[in-house]
Structures are given as C-alpha cells and as structure tokens.
mmCIF file with all atom_site columns, C-alpha atoms in Angstrom:
data_model
loop_
_atom_site.group_PDB
_atom_site.id
_atom_site.type_symbol
_atom_site.label_atom_id
_atom_site.label_alt_id
_atom_site.label_comp_id
_atom_site.label_asym_id
_atom_site.label_entity_id
_atom_site.label_seq_id
_atom_site.pdbx_PDB_ins_code
_atom_site.Cartn_x
_atom_site.Cartn_y
_atom_site.Cartn_z
_atom_site.occupancy
_atom_site.B_iso_or_equiv
_atom_site.pdbx_formal_charge
_atom_site.auth_seq_id
_atom_site.auth_comp_id
_atom_site.auth_asym_id
_atom_site.auth_atom_id
_atom_site.pdbx_PDB_model_num
ATOM 1   C CA . UNK A 1 1   ? 15.574  -6.820  -7.864  1.00 0.00 ? 8   UNK A CA 1
ATOM 2   C CA . UNK A 1 2   ? 13.337  -4.695  -6.202  1.00 0.00 ? 9   UNK A CA 1
ATOM 3   C CA . UNK A 1 3   ? 13.251  -2.049  -8.531  1.00 0.00 ? 10  UNK A CA 1
ATOM 4   C CA . UNK A 1 4   ? 12.281  -4.650  -11.413 1.00 0.00 ? 11  UNK A CA 1
ATOM 5   C CA . UNK A 1 5   ? 9.721   -5.946  -9.355  1.00 0.00 ? 12  UNK A CA 1
ATOM 6   C CA . UNK A 1 6   ? 8.312   -2.828  -8.691  1.00 0.00 ? 13  UNK A CA 1
ATOM 7   C CA . UNK A 1 7   ? 8.205   -1.593  -12.362 1.00 0.00 ? 14  UNK A CA 1
ATOM 8   C CA . UNK A 1 8   ? 6.976   -4.820  -13.526 1.00 0.00 ? 15  UNK A CA 1
ATOM 9   C CA . UNK A 1 9   ? 3.894   -5.085  -10.974 1.00 0.00 ? 16  UNK A CA 1
ATOM 10  C CA . UNK A 1 10  ? 3.041   -1.532  -11.920 1.00 0.00 ? 17  UNK A CA 1
ATOM 11  C CA . UNK A 1 11  ? 2.855   -2.631  -15.523 1.00 0.00 ? 18  UNK A CA 1
ATOM 12  C CA . UNK A 1 12  ? 1.038   -5.846  -14.862 1.00 0.00 ? 19  UNK A CA 1
ATOM 13  C CA . UNK A 1 13  ? -1.195  -3.912  -12.627 1.00 0.00 ? 20  UNK A CA 1
ATOM 14  C CA . UNK A 1 14  ? -2.542  -1.375  -15.377 1.00 0.00 ? 21  UNK A CA 1
ATOM 15  C CA . UNK A 1 15  ? -2.891  -3.926  -17.852 1.00 0.00 ? 22  UNK A CA 1
ATOM 16  C CA . UNK A 1 16  ? -5.183  -6.130  -15.508 1.00 0.00 ? 23  UNK A CA 1
ATOM 17  C CA . UNK A 1 17  ? -6.949  -3.165  -14.661 1.00 0.00 ? 24  UNK A CA 1
ATOM 18  C CA . UNK A 1 18  ? -7.609  -1.960  -18.174 1.00 0.00 ? 25  UNK A CA 1
ATOM 19  C CA . UNK A 1 19  ? -8.911  -5.627  -19.049 1.00 0.00 ? 26  UNK A CA 1
ATOM 20  C CA . UNK A 1 20  ? -11.172 -5.855  -16.205 1.00 0.00 ? 27  UNK A CA 1
ATOM 21  C CA . UNK A 1 21  ? -12.742 -2.316  -17.344 1.00 0.00 ? 28  UNK A CA 1
ATOM 22  C CA . UNK A 1 22  ? -13.510 -4.045  -20.547 1.00 0.00 ? 29  UNK A CA 1
ATOM 23  C CA . UNK A 1 23  ? -14.514 -7.417  -19.167 1.00 0.00 ? 30  UNK A CA 1
ATOM 24  C CA . UNK A 1 24  ? -15.217 -7.742  -15.298 1.00 0.00 ? 31  UNK A CA 1
ATOM 25  C CA . UNK A 1 25  ? -16.087 -11.062 -15.489 1.00 0.00 ? 32  UNK A CA 1
ATOM 26  C CA . UNK A 1 26  ? -12.616 -11.661 -16.759 1.00 0.00 ? 33  UNK A CA 1
ATOM 27  C CA . UNK A 1 27  ? -11.158 -10.606 -13.066 1.00 0.00 ? 34  UNK A CA 1
ATOM 28  C CA . UNK A 1 28  ? -14.307 -12.100 -11.262 1.00 0.00 ? 35  UNK A CA 1
ATOM 29  C CA . UNK A 1 29  ? -15.159 -8.830  -10.093 1.00 0.00 ? 36  UNK A CA 1
ATOM 30  C CA . UNK A 1 30  ? -18.746 -8.261  -11.670 1.00 0.00 ? 37  UNK A CA 1
ATOM 31  C CA . UNK A 1 31  ? -20.684 -6.407  -9.216  1.00 0.00 ? 38  UNK A CA 1
ATOM 32  C CA . UNK A 1 32  ? -17.329 -5.832  -7.093  1.00 0.00 ? 39  UNK A CA 1
ATOM 33  C CA . UNK A 1 33  ? -16.540 -2.321  -7.539  1.00 0.00 ? 40  UNK A CA 1
ATOM 34  C CA . UNK A 1 34  ? -14.286 -2.944  -10.527 1.00 0.00 ? 41  UNK A CA 1
ATOM 35  C CA . UNK A 1 35  ? -14.698 0.653   -11.908 1.00 0.00 ? 42  UNK A CA 1
ATOM 36  C CA . UNK A 1 36  ? -13.577 2.069   -8.593  1.00 0.00 ? 43  UNK A CA 1
ATOM 37  C CA . UNK A 1 37  ? -10.614 -0.342  -8.242  1.00 0.00 ? 44  UNK A CA 1
ATOM 38  C CA . UNK A 1 38  ? -9.715  0.851   -11.726 1.00 0.00 ? 45  UNK A CA 1
ATOM 39  C CA . UNK A 1 39  ? -9.324  4.298   -10.370 1.00 0.00 ? 46  UNK A CA 1
ATOM 40  C CA . UNK A 1 40  ? -8.277  3.788   -6.958  1.00 0.00 ? 47  UNK A CA 1
ATOM 41  C CA . UNK A 1 41  ? -5.402  1.445   -7.520  1.00 0.00 ? 48  UNK A CA 1
ATOM 42  C CA . UNK A 1 42  ? -3.304  3.582   -9.909  1.00 0.00 ? 49  UNK A CA 1
ATOM 43  C CA . UNK A 1 43  ? -3.916  6.454   -7.648  1.00 0.00 ? 50  UNK A CA 1
ATOM 44  C CA . UNK A 1 44  ? -2.329  4.519   -4.802  1.00 0.00 ? 51  UNK A CA 1
ATOM 45  C CA . UNK A 1 45  ? 0.382   2.558   -6.877  1.00 0.00 ? 52  UNK A CA 1
ATOM 46  C CA . UNK A 1 46  ? 1.662   5.810   -8.470  1.00 0.00 ? 53  UNK A CA 1
ATOM 47  C CA . UNK A 1 47  ? 1.330   7.951   -5.432  1.00 0.00 ? 54  UNK A CA 1
ATOM 48  C CA . UNK A 1 48  ? 4.893   7.548   -4.324  1.00 0.00 ? 55  UNK A CA 1
ATOM 49  C CA . UNK A 1 49  ? 6.453   8.264   -7.849  1.00 0.00 ? 56  UNK A CA 1
ATOM 50  C CA . UNK A 1 50  ? 4.283   11.387  -7.880  1.00 0.00 ? 57  UNK A CA 1
ATOM 51  C CA . UNK A 1 51  ? 5.478   12.594  -4.552  1.00 0.00 ? 58  UNK A CA 1
ATOM 52  C CA . UNK A 1 52  ? 9.080   11.863  -4.920  1.00 0.00 ? 59  UNK A CA 1
ATOM 53  C CA . UNK A 1 53  ? 9.061   13.567  -8.584  1.00 0.00 ? 60  UNK A CA 1
ATOM 54  C CA . UNK A 1 54  ? 7.421   16.815  -7.235  1.00 0.00 ? 61  UNK A CA 1
ATOM 55  C CA . UNK A 1 55  ? 9.430   17.070  -3.742  1.00 0.00 ? 62  UNK A CA 1
ATOM 56  C CA . UNK A 1 56  ? 12.278  14.711  -3.368  1.00 0.00 ? 63  UNK A CA 1
ATOM 57  C CA . UNK A 1 57  ? 13.975  14.059  -6.568  1.00 0.00 ? 64  UNK A CA 1
ATOM 58  C CA . UNK A 1 58  ? 16.729  16.627  -6.220  1.00 0.00 ? 65  UNK A CA 1
ATOM 59  C CA . UNK A 1 59  ? 17.715  15.640  -2.952  1.00 0.00 ? 66  UNK A CA 1
ATOM 60  C CA . UNK A 1 60  ? 16.597  11.760  -2.169  1.00 0.00 ? 67  UNK A CA 1
ATOM 61  C CA . UNK A 1 61  ? 16.851  8.664   -4.243  1.00 0.00 ? 68  UNK A CA 1
ATOM 62  C CA . UNK A 1 62  ? 13.669  6.905   -5.211  1.00 0.00 ? 69  UNK A CA 1
ATOM 63  C CA . UNK A 1 63  ? 12.258  4.808   -2.334  1.00 0.00 ? 70  UNK A CA 1
ATOM 64  C CA . UNK A 1 64  ? 11.838  1.485   -4.386  1.00 0.00 ? 71  UNK A CA 1
ATOM 65  C CA . UNK A 1 65  ? 11.129  -0.610  -1.392  1.00 0.00 ? 72  UNK A CA 1
ATOM 66  C CA . UNK A 1 66  ? 8.110   1.324   -0.023  1.00 0.00 ? 73  UNK A CA 1
ATOM 67  C CA . UNK A 1 67  ? 7.149   1.810   -3.535  1.00 0.00 ? 74  UNK A CA 1
ATOM 68  C CA . UNK A 1 68  ? 7.114   -1.912  -4.106  1.00 0.00 ? 75  UNK A CA 1
ATOM 69  C CA . UNK A 1 69  ? 5.040   -2.622  -0.749  1.00 0.00 ? 76  UNK A CA 1
ATOM 70  C CA . UNK A 1 70  ? 2.424   -0.295  -2.035  1.00 0.00 ? 77  UNK A CA 1
ATOM 71  C CA . UNK A 1 71  ? 2.287   -1.541  -5.544  1.00 0.00 ? 78  UNK A CA 1
ATOM 72  C CA . UNK A 1 72  ? 2.145   -5.267  -3.992  1.00 0.00 ? 79  UNK A CA 1
ATOM 73  C CA . UNK A 1 73  ? -1.068  -4.524  -2.157  1.00 0.00 ? 80  UNK A CA 1
ATOM 74  C CA . UNK A 1 74  ? -2.935  -3.272  -5.209  1.00 0.00 ? 81  UNK A CA 1
ATOM 75  C CA . UNK A 1 75  ? -1.725  -6.139  -7.572  1.00 0.00 ? 82  UNK A CA 1
ATOM 76  C CA . UNK A 1 76  ? -2.342  -8.834  -4.966  1.00 0.00 ? 83  UNK A CA 1
ATOM 77  C CA . UNK A 1 77  ? -5.925  -7.788  -4.758  1.00 0.00 ? 84  UNK A CA 1
ATOM 78  C CA . UNK A 1 78  ? -6.546  -7.830  -8.560  1.00 0.00 ? 85  UNK A CA 1
ATOM 79  C CA . UNK A 1 79  ? -4.808  -11.208 -8.876  1.00 0.00 ? 86  UNK A CA 1
ATOM 80  C CA . UNK A 1 80  ? -6.466  -12.664 -5.961  1.00 0.00 ? 87  UNK A CA 1
ATOM 81  C CA . UNK A 1 81  ? -9.873  -11.848 -7.786  1.00 0.00 ? 88  UNK A CA 1
ATOM 82  C CA . UNK A 1 82  ? -8.575  -13.079 -11.077 1.00 0.00 ? 89  UNK A CA 1
ATOM 83  C CA . UNK A 1 83  ? -7.878  -16.351 -9.605  1.00 0.00 ? 90  UNK A CA 1
ATOM 84  C CA . UNK A 1 84  ? -11.018 -16.476 -7.686  1.00 0.00 ? 91  UNK A CA 1
ATOM 85  C CA . UNK A 1 85  ? -9.114  -16.920 -4.343  1.00 0.00 ? 92  UNK A CA 1
ATOM 86  C CA . UNK A 1 86  ? -11.724 -15.056 -2.294  1.00 0.00 ? 93  UNK A CA 1
ATOM 87  C CA . UNK A 1 87  ? -14.487 -17.653 -3.298  1.00 0.00 ? 94  UNK A CA 1
ATOM 88  C CA . UNK A 1 88  ? -12.197 -20.827 -3.503  1.00 0.00 ? 95  UNK A CA 1
ATOM 89  C CA . UNK A 1 89  ? -10.231 -20.191 -0.123  1.00 0.00 ? 96  UNK A CA 1
ATOM 90  C CA . UNK A 1 90  ? -12.162 -19.407 2.923   1.00 0.00 ? 97  UNK A CA 1
ATOM 91  C CA . UNK A 1 91  ? -9.712  -17.168 4.850   1.00 0.00 ? 98  UNK A CA 1
ATOM 92  C CA . UNK A 1 92  ? -8.146  -15.614 1.810   1.00 0.00 ? 99  UNK A CA 1
ATOM 93  C CA . UNK A 1 93  ? -10.182 -12.591 2.478   1.00 0.00 ? 100 UNK A CA 1
ATOM 94  C CA . UNK A 1 94  ? -8.856  -12.426 6.220   1.00 0.00 ? 101 UNK A CA 1
ATOM 95  C CA . UNK A 1 95  ? -5.632  -13.109 5.120   1.00 0.00 ? 102 UNK A CA 1
ATOM 96  C CA . UNK A 1 96  ? -5.419  -10.119 2.661   1.00 0.00 ? 103 UNK A CA 1
ATOM 97  C CA . UNK A 1 97  ? -6.814  -7.481  4.891   1.00 0.00 ? 104 UNK A CA 1
ATOM 98  C CA . UNK A 1 98  ? -3.985  -8.511  7.488   1.00 0.00 ? 105 UNK A CA 1
ATOM 99  C CA . UNK A 1 99  ? -1.100  -8.588  5.055   1.00 0.00 ? 106 UNK A CA 1
ATOM 100 C CA . UNK A 1 100 ? -2.012  -5.522  2.965   1.00 0.00 ? 107 UNK A CA 1
ATOM 101 C CA . UNK A 1 101 ? -2.330  -3.174  5.721   1.00 0.00 ? 108 UNK A CA 1
ATOM 102 C CA . UNK A 1 102 ? 0.838   -4.643  7.069   1.00 0.00 ? 109 UNK A CA 1
ATOM 103 C CA . UNK A 1 103 ? 2.840   -3.733  3.967   1.00 0.00 ? 110 UNK A CA 1
ATOM 104 C CA . UNK A 1 104 ? 1.184   -0.476  3.591   1.00 0.00 ? 111 UNK A CA 1
ATOM 105 C CA . UNK A 1 105 ? 1.900   0.521   7.218   1.00 0.00 ? 112 UNK A CA 1
ATOM 106 C CA . UNK A 1 106 ? 5.547   -0.731  6.580   1.00 0.00 ? 113 UNK A CA 1
ATOM 107 C CA . UNK A 1 107 ? 5.631   1.640   3.630   1.00 0.00 ? 114 UNK A CA 1
ATOM 108 C CA . UNK A 1 108 ? 4.197   4.767   5.628   1.00 0.00 ? 115 UNK A CA 1
ATOM 109 C CA . UNK A 1 109 ? 6.741   3.925   8.493   1.00 0.00 ? 116 UNK A CA 1
ATOM 110 C CA . UNK A 1 110 ? 9.974   3.775   6.023   1.00 0.00 ? 117 UNK A CA 1
ATOM 111 C CA . UNK A 1 111 ? 8.465   6.864   4.300   1.00 0.00 ? 118 UNK A CA 1
ATOM 112 C CA . UNK A 1 112 ? 7.754   9.149   7.509   1.00 0.00 ? 119 UNK A CA 1
ATOM 113 C CA . UNK A 1 113 ? 9.895   7.885   10.359  1.00 0.00 ? 120 UNK A CA 1
ATOM 114 C CA . UNK A 1 114 ? 13.604  7.795   10.668  1.00 0.00 ? 121 UNK A CA 1
ATOM 115 C CA . UNK A 1 115 ? 15.582  4.591   11.177  1.00 0.00 ? 122 UNK A CA 1
ATOM 116 C CA . UNK A 1 116 ? 16.484  5.628   14.588  1.00 0.00 ? 123 UNK A CA 1
ATOM 117 C CA . UNK A 1 117 ? 12.735  6.253   15.977  1.00 0.00 ? 124 UNK A CA 1
ATOM 118 C CA . UNK A 1 118 ? 11.787  4.250   19.114  1.00 0.00 ? 125 UNK A CA 1
ATOM 119 C CA . UNK A 1 119 ? 9.278   1.400   18.837  1.00 0.00 ? 126 UNK A CA 1
ATOM 120 C CA . UNK A 1 120 ? 6.591   3.292   20.651  1.00 0.00 ? 127 UNK A CA 1
ATOM 121 C CA . UNK A 1 121 ? 6.508   5.834   17.802  1.00 0.00 ? 128 UNK A CA 1
ATOM 122 C CA . UNK A 1 122 ? 6.639   3.352   15.091  1.00 0.00 ? 129 UNK A CA 1
ATOM 123 C CA . UNK A 1 123 ? 3.482   1.413   16.836  1.00 0.00 ? 130 UNK A CA 1
ATOM 124 C CA . UNK A 1 124 ? 1.705   5.030   17.012  1.00 0.00 ? 131 UNK A CA 1
ATOM 125 C CA . UNK A 1 125 ? 2.268   5.653   13.489  1.00 0.00 ? 132 UNK A CA 1
ATOM 126 C CA . UNK A 1 126 ? 1.392   2.334   12.297  1.00 0.00 ? 133 UNK A CA 1
ATOM 127 C CA . UNK A 1 127 ? -1.460  1.948   14.336  1.00 0.00 ? 134 UNK A CA 1
ATOM 128 C CA . UNK A 1 128 ? -2.871  5.439   13.449  1.00 0.00 ? 135 UNK A CA 1
ATOM 129 C CA . UNK A 1 129 ? -2.558  4.731   9.628   1.00 0.00 ? 136 UNK A CA 1
ATOM 130 C CA . UNK A 1 130 ? -3.811  1.140   9.764   1.00 0.00 ? 137 UNK A CA 1
ATOM 131 C CA . UNK A 1 131 ? -6.880  2.403   11.642  1.00 0.00 ? 138 UNK A CA 1
ATOM 132 C CA . UNK A 1 132 ? -7.837  5.115   9.354   1.00 0.00 ? 139 UNK A CA 1
ATOM 133 C CA . UNK A 1 133 ? -6.648  2.841   6.138   1.00 0.00 ? 140 UNK A CA 1
ATOM 134 C CA . UNK A 1 134 ? -9.213  -0.134  7.508   1.00 0.00 ? 141 UNK A CA 1
ATOM 135 C CA . UNK A 1 135 ? -11.953 2.653   8.069   1.00 0.00 ? 142 UNK A CA 1
ATOM 136 C CA . UNK A 1 136 ? -11.289 4.314   4.525   1.00 0.00 ? 143 UNK A CA 1
ATOM 137 C CA . UNK A 1 137 ? -11.362 0.695   2.675   1.00 0.00 ? 144 UNK A CA 1
ATOM 138 C CA . UNK A 1 138 ? -14.573 -0.542  4.506   1.00 0.00 ? 145 UNK A CA 1
ATOM 139 C CA . UNK A 1 139 ? -16.352 2.673   3.811   1.00 0.00 ? 146 UNK A CA 1
ATOM 140 C CA . UNK A 1 140 ? -15.305 2.738   0.030   1.00 0.00 ? 147 UNK A CA 1
ATOM 141 C CA . UNK A 1 141 ? -16.043 -1.206  -0.412  1.00 0.00 ? 148 UNK A CA 1
ATOM 142 C CA . UNK A 1 142 ? -19.485 -0.188  0.998   1.00 0.00 ? 149 UNK A CA 1
ATOM 143 C CA . UNK A 1 143 ? -20.504 2.240   -1.415  1.00 0.00 ? 150 UNK A CA 1
ATOM 144 C CA . UNK A 1 144 ? -18.366 0.689   -4.445  1.00 0.00 ? 151 UNK A CA 1
ATOM 145 C CA . UNK A 1 145 ? -20.526 -2.330  -4.412  1.00 0.00 ? 152 UNK A CA 1
ATOM 146 C CA . UNK A 1 146 ? -21.686 -3.751  -1.151  1.00 0.00 ? 153 UNK A CA 1
ATOM 147 C CA . UNK A 1 147 ? -24.652 -1.406  -0.550  1.00 0.00 ? 154 UNK A CA 1
ATOM 148 C CA . UNK A 1 148 ? -26.435 -2.900  -3.532  1.00 0.00 ? 155 UNK A CA 1
ATOM 149 C CA . UNK A 1 149 ? -25.376 -6.429  -2.973  1.00 0.00 ? 156 UNK A CA 1
ATOM 150 C CA . UNK A 1 150 ? -27.286 -8.982  -1.289  1.00 0.00 ? 157 UNK A CA 1
ATOM 151 C CA . UNK A 1 151 ? -24.099 -9.866  1.191   1.00 0.00 ? 158 UNK A CA 1
ATOM 152 C CA . UNK A 1 152 ? -24.969 -6.706  2.901   1.00 0.00 ? 159 UNK A CA 1
ATOM 153 C CA . UNK A 1 153 ? -26.950 -8.644  5.329   1.00 0.00 ? 160 UNK A CA 1
ATOM 154 C CA . UNK A 1 154 ? -24.073 -10.379 6.669   1.00 0.00 ? 161 UNK A CA 1
ATOM 155 C CA . UNK A 1 155 ? -21.628 -7.422  6.300   1.00 0.00 ? 162 UNK A CA 1
ATOM 156 C CA . UNK A 1 156 ? -21.366 -6.264  10.015  1.00 0.00 ? 163 UNK A CA 1
ATOM 157 C CA . UNK A 1 157 ? -19.790 -9.377  11.283  1.00 0.00 ? 164 UNK A CA 1
ATOM 158 C CA . UNK A 1 158 ? -17.309 -9.346  8.304   1.00 0.00 ? 165 UNK A CA 1
ATOM 159 C CA . UNK A 1 159 ? -16.477 -5.494  8.743   1.00 0.00 ? 166 UNK A CA 1
ATOM 160 C CA . UNK A 1 160 ? -15.544 -5.884  12.247  1.00 0.00 ? 167 UNK A CA 1
ATOM 161 C CA . UNK A 1 161 ? -13.335 -8.896  11.583  1.00 0.00 ? 168 UNK A CA 1
ATOM 162 C CA . UNK A 1 162 ? -11.743 -6.814  8.529   1.00 0.00 ? 169 UNK A CA 1
ATOM 163 C CA . UNK A 1 163 ? -11.190 -3.716  10.609  1.00 0.00 ? 170 UNK A CA 1
ATOM 164 C CA . UNK A 1 164 ? -9.509  -5.774  13.515  1.00 0.00 ? 171 UNK A CA 1
ATOM 165 C CA . UNK A 1 165 ? -7.326  -7.582  11.036  1.00 0.00 ? 172 UNK A CA 1
ATOM 166 C CA . UNK A 1 166 ? -6.357  -4.652  9.125   1.00 0.00 ? 173 UNK A CA 1
ATOM 167 C CA . UNK A 1 167 ? -5.518  -2.887  12.328  1.00 0.00 ? 174 UNK A CA 1
ATOM 168 C CA . UNK A 1 168 ? -3.416  -5.887  13.801  1.00 0.00 ? 175 UNK A CA 1
ATOM 169 C CA . UNK A 1 169 ? -1.555  -6.447  10.203  1.00 0.00 ? 176 UNK A CA 1
ATOM 170 C CA . UNK A 1 170 ? -0.749  -2.720  10.427  1.00 0.00 ? 177 UNK A CA 1
ATOM 171 C CA . UNK A 1 171 ? 0.797   -3.006  13.951  1.00 0.00 ? 178 UNK A CA 1
ATOM 172 C CA . UNK A 1 172 ? 2.728   -6.039  12.815  1.00 0.00 ? 179 UNK A CA 1
ATOM 173 C CA . UNK A 1 173 ? 4.298   -4.262  10.027  1.00 0.00 ? 180 UNK A CA 1
ATOM 174 C CA . UNK A 1 174 ? 5.295   -1.468  11.747  1.00 0.00 ? 181 UNK A CA 1
ATOM 175 C CA . UNK A 1 175 ? 6.980   -3.752  14.353  1.00 0.00 ? 182 UNK A CA 1
ATOM 176 C CA . UNK A 1 176 ? 8.783   -5.809  11.514  1.00 0.00 ? 183 UNK A CA 1
ATOM 177 C CA . UNK A 1 177 ? 10.204  -2.637  10.187  1.00 0.00 ? 184 UNK A CA 1
ATOM 178 C CA . UNK A 1 178 ? 11.741  -1.377  13.616  1.00 0.00 ? 185 UNK A CA 1
ATOM 179 C CA . UNK A 1 179 ? 13.051  -4.641  14.122  1.00 0.00 ? 186 UNK A CA 1
ATOM 180 C CA . UNK A 1 180 ? 14.884  -4.736  10.645  1.00 0.00 ? 187 UNK A CA 1
ATOM 181 C CA . UNK A 1 181 ? 16.259  -1.390  11.534  1.00 0.00 ? 188 UNK A CA 1
ATOM 182 C CA . UNK A 1 182 ? 17.492  -2.422  14.901  1.00 0.00 ? 189 UNK A CA 1
ATOM 183 C CA . UNK A 1 183 ? 19.103  -5.382  13.026  1.00 0.00 ? 190 UNK A CA 1
ATOM 184 C CA . UNK A 1 184 ? 20.768  -2.848  10.498  1.00 0.00 ? 191 UNK A CA 1
ATOM 185 C CA . UNK A 1 185 ? 18.588  -3.751  7.713   1.00 0.00 ? 192 UNK A CA 1
ATOM 186 C CA . UNK A 1 186 ? 16.678  -1.326  5.606   1.00 0.00 ? 193 UNK A CA 1
ATOM 187 C CA . UNK A 1 187 ? 18.935  1.476   5.993   1.00 0.00 ? 194 UNK A CA 1
ATOM 188 C CA . UNK A 1 188 ? 18.886  3.038   2.521   1.00 0.00 ? 195 UNK A CA 1
ATOM 189 C CA . UNK A 1 189 ? 15.421  1.957   1.405   1.00 0.00 ? 196 UNK A CA 1
ATOM 190 C CA . UNK A 1 190 ? 13.544  5.160   1.950   1.00 0.00 ? 197 UNK A CA 1
ATOM 191 C CA . UNK A 1 191 ? 14.621  9.063   1.747   1.00 0.00 ? 198 UNK A CA 1
ATOM 192 C CA . UNK A 1 192 ? 16.844  10.119  4.797   1.00 0.00 ? 199 UNK A CA 1
ATOM 193 C CA . UNK A 1 193 ? 15.046  13.036  6.108   1.00 0.00 ? 200 UNK A CA 1
ATOM 194 C CA . UNK A 1 194 ? 15.701  15.335  8.674   1.00 0.00 ? 201 UNK A CA 1
ATOM 195 C CA . UNK A 1 195 ? 14.209  14.821  12.405  1.00 0.00 ? 202 UNK A CA 1
ATOM 196 C CA . UNK A 1 196 ? 12.306  17.187  14.287  1.00 0.00 ? 203 UNK A CA 1
ATOM 197 C CA . UNK A 1 197 ? 12.084  16.684  18.044  1.00 0.00 ? 204 UNK A CA 1
ATOM 198 C CA . UNK A 1 198 ? 9.566   13.833  17.955  1.00 0.00 ? 205 UNK A CA 1
ATOM 199 C CA . UNK A 1 199 ? 11.288  11.788  15.539  1.00 0.00 ? 206 UNK A CA 1
ATOM 200 C CA . UNK A 1 200 ? 8.913   12.870  12.704  1.00 0.00 ? 207 UNK A CA 1
ATOM 201 C CA . UNK A 1 201 ? 10.571  13.353  9.243   1.00 0.00 ? 208 UNK A CA 1
ATOM 202 C CA . UNK A 1 202 ? 10.355  16.970  7.746   1.00 0.00 ? 209 UNK A CA 1
ATOM 203 C CA . UNK A 1 203 ? 12.244  16.912  4.792   1.00 0.00 ? 210 UNK A CA 1
ATOM 204 C CA . UNK A 1 204 ? 14.761  15.225  2.642   1.00 0.00 ? 211 UNK A CA 1
ATOM 205 C CA . UNK A 1 205 ? 18.526  16.058  3.792   1.00 0.00 ? 212 UNK A CA 1
ATOM 206 C CA . UNK A 1 206 ? 20.129  18.314  1.507   1.00 0.00 ? 213 UNK A CA 1
ATOM 207 C CA . UNK A 1 207 ? 22.542  16.635  -0.835  1.00 0.00 ? 214 UNK A CA 1
ATOM 208 C CA . UNK A 1 208 ? 24.509  17.529  -3.953  1.00 0.00 ? 215 UNK A CA 1
ATOM 209 C CA . UNK A 1 209 ? 22.052  19.349  -6.438  1.00 0.00 ? 216 UNK A CA 1
ATOM 210 C CA . UNK A 1 210 ? 21.805  18.368  -9.870  1.00 0.00 ? 217 UNK A CA 1
ATOM 211 C CA . UNK A 1 211 ? 23.066  20.558  -12.528 1.00 0.00 ? 218 UNK A CA 1
ATOM 212 C CA . UNK A 1 212 ? 20.205  21.678  -14.962 1.00 0.00 ? 219 UNK A CA 1
ATOM 213 C CA . UNK A 1 213 ? 20.846  20.527  -18.336 1.00 0.00 ? 220 UNK A CA 1
ATOM 214 C CA . UNK A 1 214 ? 21.356  23.536  -20.924 1.00 0.00 ? 221 UNK A CA 1
#
C-alpha cells in the first residue's frame, strides 16, 4: 500500500506540475512561484530514489515510508493550491507549515538514525532539520514570489508564525517516530545502517551482494 501510494502520488505530482507550468491559474498559483515549485518539488520528491539508487540499492531495500512522507509534502501543497484551500480556509497555511515539516523531519529521522536511538538525539536531529528547513522555505518563498507581491507588507508576522510552526512540527514528527520505534513499529521502513558511537547512521549494513547479470 505504501509503495503504491508513493508511486501514484509521484506520478500525480509530475502531472499536476506540468499542467501548472502551462496554466498557472489552473492551480491558483498565478504570481506564487509556479515555476520554482515545478523545479523544486520533483527534485525533493525524487531525492530519496536517486540517493538510494546511487548508494544503497545493493545493500538495502528501498525506504518506501520516508519516500512517501517526502512526496506527500510536495503533493499536498500543489493540491491545496489547486483546491484554493489557502484562501478558503484561514488556518490552512499554518497547518501546512506544521504538518509538512513534521513529515519531512520524520523522514529524515527514519533515514539517518537507528531505531534504538534515544529521544534526545532524535529531537536534536528533528530540531536541527526543522529549523533549517523552515528558514530555507521562507527564503525561497520570498525570492520566488513574495518580494514582488503586495503581501510583503504583512510578511513579517506571517514568516515568524511559519517558522515557529515549522520547527514545532519537526519536533513533533521526530517524537512520533521515536514513540513508534519504542512501540515496535516502523522496524523495517528505512535502510538498516551501521551505527557510530553517537547513534548516527554511517552506511547500509552489508548484505548479500547481487549477482551481476551477464
């Protein structure tokens, strides 16, 4: 189910972004950085497949759950704009900043920490990623469309709110993953990598090597 959902959402994402490039008004993205999204979202959604293919495919199964979490963050933003939810629902933008950073942080924790890692290290990883990710998003948003928009006069308060919600969401995402690990869930959702002394993952555990096809 996770694999099917990930593949389907990636395909839908590419289709929706292609339509958006041709007709930004279709996705309600006129003047909202449609071109930037069309470049950034495929890069983000396909980052895990590329990293896995280049580094892990011979020693680790594909991490479908983290891959789906990343894809959902991209797809949900495009879909939310398409349905005009950002304008119709007052709190929708706040919710998106919170939940999308939570999903991305959960994916990062799953991919870079072992399931036996303590809560403090999980929160530290989620917090560092969440703060960085929230800042990068706000900078990208400003240069993509906000700098030339009439909304920039009110952007300061909105930016502070988005940063705070994004960081909070990242921490919540990390804590949820840790709690699921403690409950025995998500045991095989990411490459099982070797640990160093701090609990960081170094590289996939060596497994049976594939026999080259002659």
